[in-house]
PDB file of C-alpha atoms and ligand atoms in Angstrom:
ATOM      1  CA  UNK A 117     -16.366   2.076  32.946  1.00 66.00           C
ATOM      2  CA  UNK A 118     -14.076   1.971  29.874  1.00 80.00           C
ATOM      3  CA  UNK A 119     -16.811   3.118  27.476  1.00 85.00           C
ATOM      4  CA  UNK A 120     -17.570   5.903  30.028  1.00 85.00           C
ATOM      5  CA  UNK A 121     -13.959   7.098  29.912  1.00 81.00           C
ATOM      6  CA  UNK A 122     -13.754   7.211  26.282  1.00 80.00           C
ATOM      7  CA  UNK A 123     -17.054   9.160  26.072  1.00 79.00           C
ATOM      8  CA  UNK A 124     -15.299  11.691  28.552  1.00 74.00           C
ATOM      9  CA  UNK A 125     -12.057  11.599  26.511  1.00 71.00           C
ATOM     10  CA  UNK A 126     -14.294  12.317  23.351  1.00 70.00           C
ATOM     11  CA  UNK A 127     -16.157  15.241  25.098  1.00 67.00           C
ATOM     12  CA  UNK A 128     -12.757  16.872  25.838  1.00 60.00           C
ATOM     13  CA  UNK A 129     -12.175  17.008  22.176  1.00 56.00           C
ATOM     14  CA  UNK A 130     -14.731  19.587  21.848  1.00 59.00           C
ATOM     15  CA  UNK A 131     -13.202  21.988  24.144  1.00 59.00           C
ATOM     16  CA  UNK A 132     -10.610  23.311  21.913  1.00 72.00           C
ATOM     17  CA  UNK A 133      -7.962  20.835  22.053  1.00 89.00           C
ATOM     18  CA  UNK A 134      -4.440  21.018  23.850  1.00 94.00           C
ATOM     19  CA  UNK A 135      -2.242  24.180  24.044  1.00 93.00           C
ATOM     20  CA  UNK A 136       1.310  24.096  24.769  1.00 95.00           C
ATOM     21  CA  UNK A 137       2.796  25.765  27.911  1.00 95.00           C
ATOM     22  CA  UNK A 138       6.499  26.268  28.323  1.00 96.00           C
ATOM     23  CA  UNK A 139       8.402  26.333  31.748  1.00 96.00           C
ATOM     24  CA  UNK A 140      11.877  27.165  31.987  1.00 96.00           C
ATOM     25  CA  UNK A 141      13.148  23.924  33.793  1.00 95.00           C
ATOM     26  CA  UNK A 142      14.821  20.551  33.149  1.00 90.00           C
ATOM     27  CA  UNK A 143      11.739  19.193  34.933  1.00 92.00           C
ATOM     28  CA  UNK A 144       7.802  19.330  34.969  1.00 96.00           C
ATOM     29  CA  UNK A 145       5.883  20.958  37.413  1.00 95.00           C
ATOM     30  CA  UNK A 146       4.204  18.758  39.865  1.00 92.00           C
ATOM     31  CA  UNK A 147       0.939  20.042  38.887  1.00 91.00           C
ATOM     32  CA  UNK A 148      -0.083  19.610  35.286  1.00 95.00           C
ATOM     33  CA  UNK A 149      -2.920  21.619  33.846  1.00 92.00           C
ATOM     34  CA  UNK A 150      -5.686  19.644  32.042  1.00 90.00           C
ATOM     35  CA  UNK A 151      -5.753  20.140  28.242  1.00 91.00           C
ATOM     36  CA  UNK A 152      -2.257  21.454  28.287  1.00 95.00           C
ATOM     37  CA  UNK A 153       0.837  19.834  27.018  1.00 97.00           C
ATOM     38  CA  UNK A 154       3.559  21.231  29.512  1.00 97.00           C
ATOM     39  CA  UNK A 155       6.867  21.375  28.076  1.00 97.00           C
ATOM     40  CA  UNK A 156      10.082  21.949  30.098  1.00 97.00           C
ATOM     41  CA  UNK A 157      12.862  23.558  28.360  1.00 96.00           C
ATOM     42  CA  UNK A 158      16.364  24.812  29.345  1.00 95.00           C
ATOM     43  CA  UNK A 159      18.692  26.999  27.367  1.00 92.00           C
ATOM     44  CA  UNK A 160      16.366  26.626  24.541  1.00 90.00           C
ATOM     45  CA  UNK A 161      16.547  22.770  24.535  1.00 94.00           C
ATOM     46  CA  UNK A 162      13.466  20.818  25.150  1.00 96.00           C
ATOM     47  CA  UNK A 163      13.735  18.472  27.808  1.00 97.00           C
ATOM     48  CA  UNK A 164      10.376  16.687  28.518  1.00 97.00           C
ATOM     49  CA  UNK A 165       6.643  17.095  27.847  1.00 98.00           C
ATOM     50  CA  UNK A 166       4.005  16.309  30.514  1.00 98.00           C
ATOM     51  CA  UNK A 167       0.383  15.896  30.224  1.00 97.00           C
ATOM     52  CA  UNK A 168      -2.639  14.221  32.092  1.00 96.00           C
ATOM     53  CA  UNK A 169      -3.573  11.053  30.536  1.00 96.00           C
ATOM     54  CA  UNK A 170      -6.526  12.103  28.351  1.00 93.00           C
ATOM     55  CA  UNK A 171      -8.317   8.952  29.265  1.00 93.00           C
ATOM     56  CA  UNK A 172      -9.406  10.174  32.346  1.00 92.00           C
ATOM     57  CA  UNK A 173      -7.337   8.007  34.660  1.00 95.00           C
ATOM     58  CA  UNK A 174      -5.328  11.239  35.998  1.00 92.00           C
ATOM     59  CA  UNK A 175      -2.058   9.687  35.402  1.00 95.00           C
ATOM     60  CA  UNK A 176       0.694  12.146  34.676  1.00 96.00           C
ATOM     61  CA  UNK A 177       2.289  11.414  31.406  1.00 96.00           C
ATOM     62  CA  UNK A 178       6.095  12.202  30.916  1.00 96.00           C
ATOM     63  CA  UNK A 179       7.385  12.241  27.413  1.00 97.00           C
ATOM     64  CA  UNK A 180      11.132  12.817  27.089  1.00 97.00           C
ATOM     65  CA  UNK A 181      11.984  15.156  24.261  1.00 97.00           C
ATOM     66  CA  UNK A 182      15.858  15.142  24.529  1.00 95.00           C
ATOM     67  CA  UNK A 183      17.625  13.895  21.425  1.00 92.00           C
ATOM     68  CA  UNK A 184      19.521  11.256  23.663  1.00 93.00           C
ATOM     69  CA  UNK A 185      16.681  10.002  25.463  1.00 94.00           C
ATOM     70  CA  UNK A 186      15.047   6.548  24.600  1.00 94.00           C
ATOM     71  CA  UNK A 187      12.254   6.255  24.077  1.00 94.00           C
ATOM     72  CA  UNK A 188      11.739  10.070  22.892  1.00 96.00           C
ATOM     73  CA  UNK A 189       9.005  12.099  21.102  1.00 98.00           C
ATOM     74  CA  UNK A 190       9.284  14.771  18.587  1.00 98.00           C
ATOM     75  CA  UNK A 191       7.119  17.779  19.302  1.00 98.00           C
ATOM     76  CA  UNK A 192       5.824  20.105  16.639  1.00 97.00           C
ATOM     77  CA  UNK A 193       3.589  23.135  17.463  1.00 95.00           C
ATOM     78  CA  UNK A 194       1.796  24.772  14.861  1.00 92.00           C
ATOM     79  CA  UNK A 195       1.119  28.413  14.307  1.00 89.00           C
ATOM     80  CA  UNK A 196      -2.049  28.226  16.490  1.00 84.00           C
ATOM     81  CA  UNK A 197       0.192  26.700  19.311  1.00 88.00           C
ATOM     82  CA  UNK A 198      -1.437  23.299  18.918  1.00 92.00           C
ATOM     83  CA  UNK A 199       1.039  20.607  19.770  1.00 97.00           C
ATOM     84  CA  UNK A 200       1.783  17.442  17.682  1.00 98.00           C
ATOM     85  CA  UNK A 201       3.685  14.487  19.246  1.00 98.00           C
ATOM     86  CA  UNK A 202       5.266  11.654  17.425  1.00 97.00           C
ATOM     87  CA  UNK A 203       5.365   8.596  17.617  1.00 97.00           C
ATOM     88  CA  UNK A 204       2.107   7.720  19.399  1.00 97.00           C
ATOM     89  CA  UNK A 205       1.745   7.681  23.206  1.00 96.00           C
ATOM     90  CA  UNK A 206       1.382   4.254  24.622  1.00 94.00           C
ATOM     91  CA  UNK A 207       1.186   3.689  28.261  1.00 94.00           C
ATOM     92  CA  UNK A 208       2.401   0.204  29.113  1.00 91.00           C
ATOM     93  CA  UNK A 209       0.958   0.293  32.536  1.00 92.00           C
ATOM     94  CA  UNK A 210      -2.298   1.486  34.266  1.00 95.00           C
ATOM     95  CA  UNK A 211      -4.780   2.452  31.807  1.00 95.00           C
ATOM     96  CA  UNK A 212      -2.944   1.420  28.840  1.00 94.00           C
ATOM     97  CA  UNK A 213      -3.766   4.367  26.798  1.00 95.00           C
ATOM     98  CA  UNK A 214      -2.500   4.355  23.363  1.00 95.00           C
ATOM     99  CA  UNK A 215      -3.321   7.596  21.491  1.00 96.00           C
ATOM    100  CA  UNK A 216      -1.805  10.220  19.173  1.00 96.00           C
ATOM    101  CA  UNK A 217      -1.727  13.890  20.013  1.00 97.00           C
ATOM    102  CA  UNK A 218      -2.014  15.748  16.562  1.00 96.00           C
ATOM    103  CA  UNK A 219      -2.830  19.350  16.168  1.00 94.00           C
ATOM    104  CA  UNK A 220      -3.855  19.653  19.749  1.00 95.00           C
ATOM    105  CA  UNK A 221      -6.438  16.803  19.482  1.00 93.00           C
ATOM    106  CA  UNK A 222      -6.380  13.319  20.955  1.00 93.00           C
ATOM    107  CA  UNK A 223      -6.671  10.349  18.260  1.00 94.00           C
ATOM    108  CA  UNK A 224      -7.289   6.990  20.244  1.00 94.00           C
ATOM    109  CA  UNK A 225      -5.710   3.863  18.893  1.00 91.00           C
ATOM    110  CA  UNK A 226      -8.662   1.343  19.093  1.00 74.00           C
ATOM    111  CA  UNK A 227      -6.386  -1.680  19.159  1.00 61.00           C
ATOM    112  CA  UNK A 228      -4.712  -0.473  22.450  1.00 52.00           C
ATOM    113  CA  UNK A 229      -6.712  -2.691  24.759  1.00 51.00           C
ATOM    114  CA  UNK A 230      -6.678  -5.952  22.647  1.00 47.00           C
ATOM    115  CA  UNK A 231      -2.881  -5.857  21.948  1.00 46.00           C
ATOM    116  CA  UNK A 232      -1.913  -4.678  25.388  1.00 42.00           C
TER     117      UNK A 232
HETATM  118 ZN1   ZN B 255      -5.147   6.921  31.500  1.00 96.37          ZN
END
């Protein structure tokens, strides 16, 4: 099953990658679109980014962007609207997915299963 999931994730990378969608709110909508990094912002301040776990497990990932939050992520968006998150996203529960989102593309960290 694991290999299948990776294959599905790999297929997704050919679909143009992730785009950013902003919502004016301090929280994420309950339904997140696939292949989209949904970013909640209020008064120009970024609060939280959300995405569906790219491994295929359908978990909703919430990544805090607020300066004060811990842990938190940096979000950069390039001219084509492609998001880059740093540091990497590592789920410590469920599927234990560990990946980078760079320029709208998912890059898997291969050691995630072994070291989790
Ligand atoms: Zn997952």
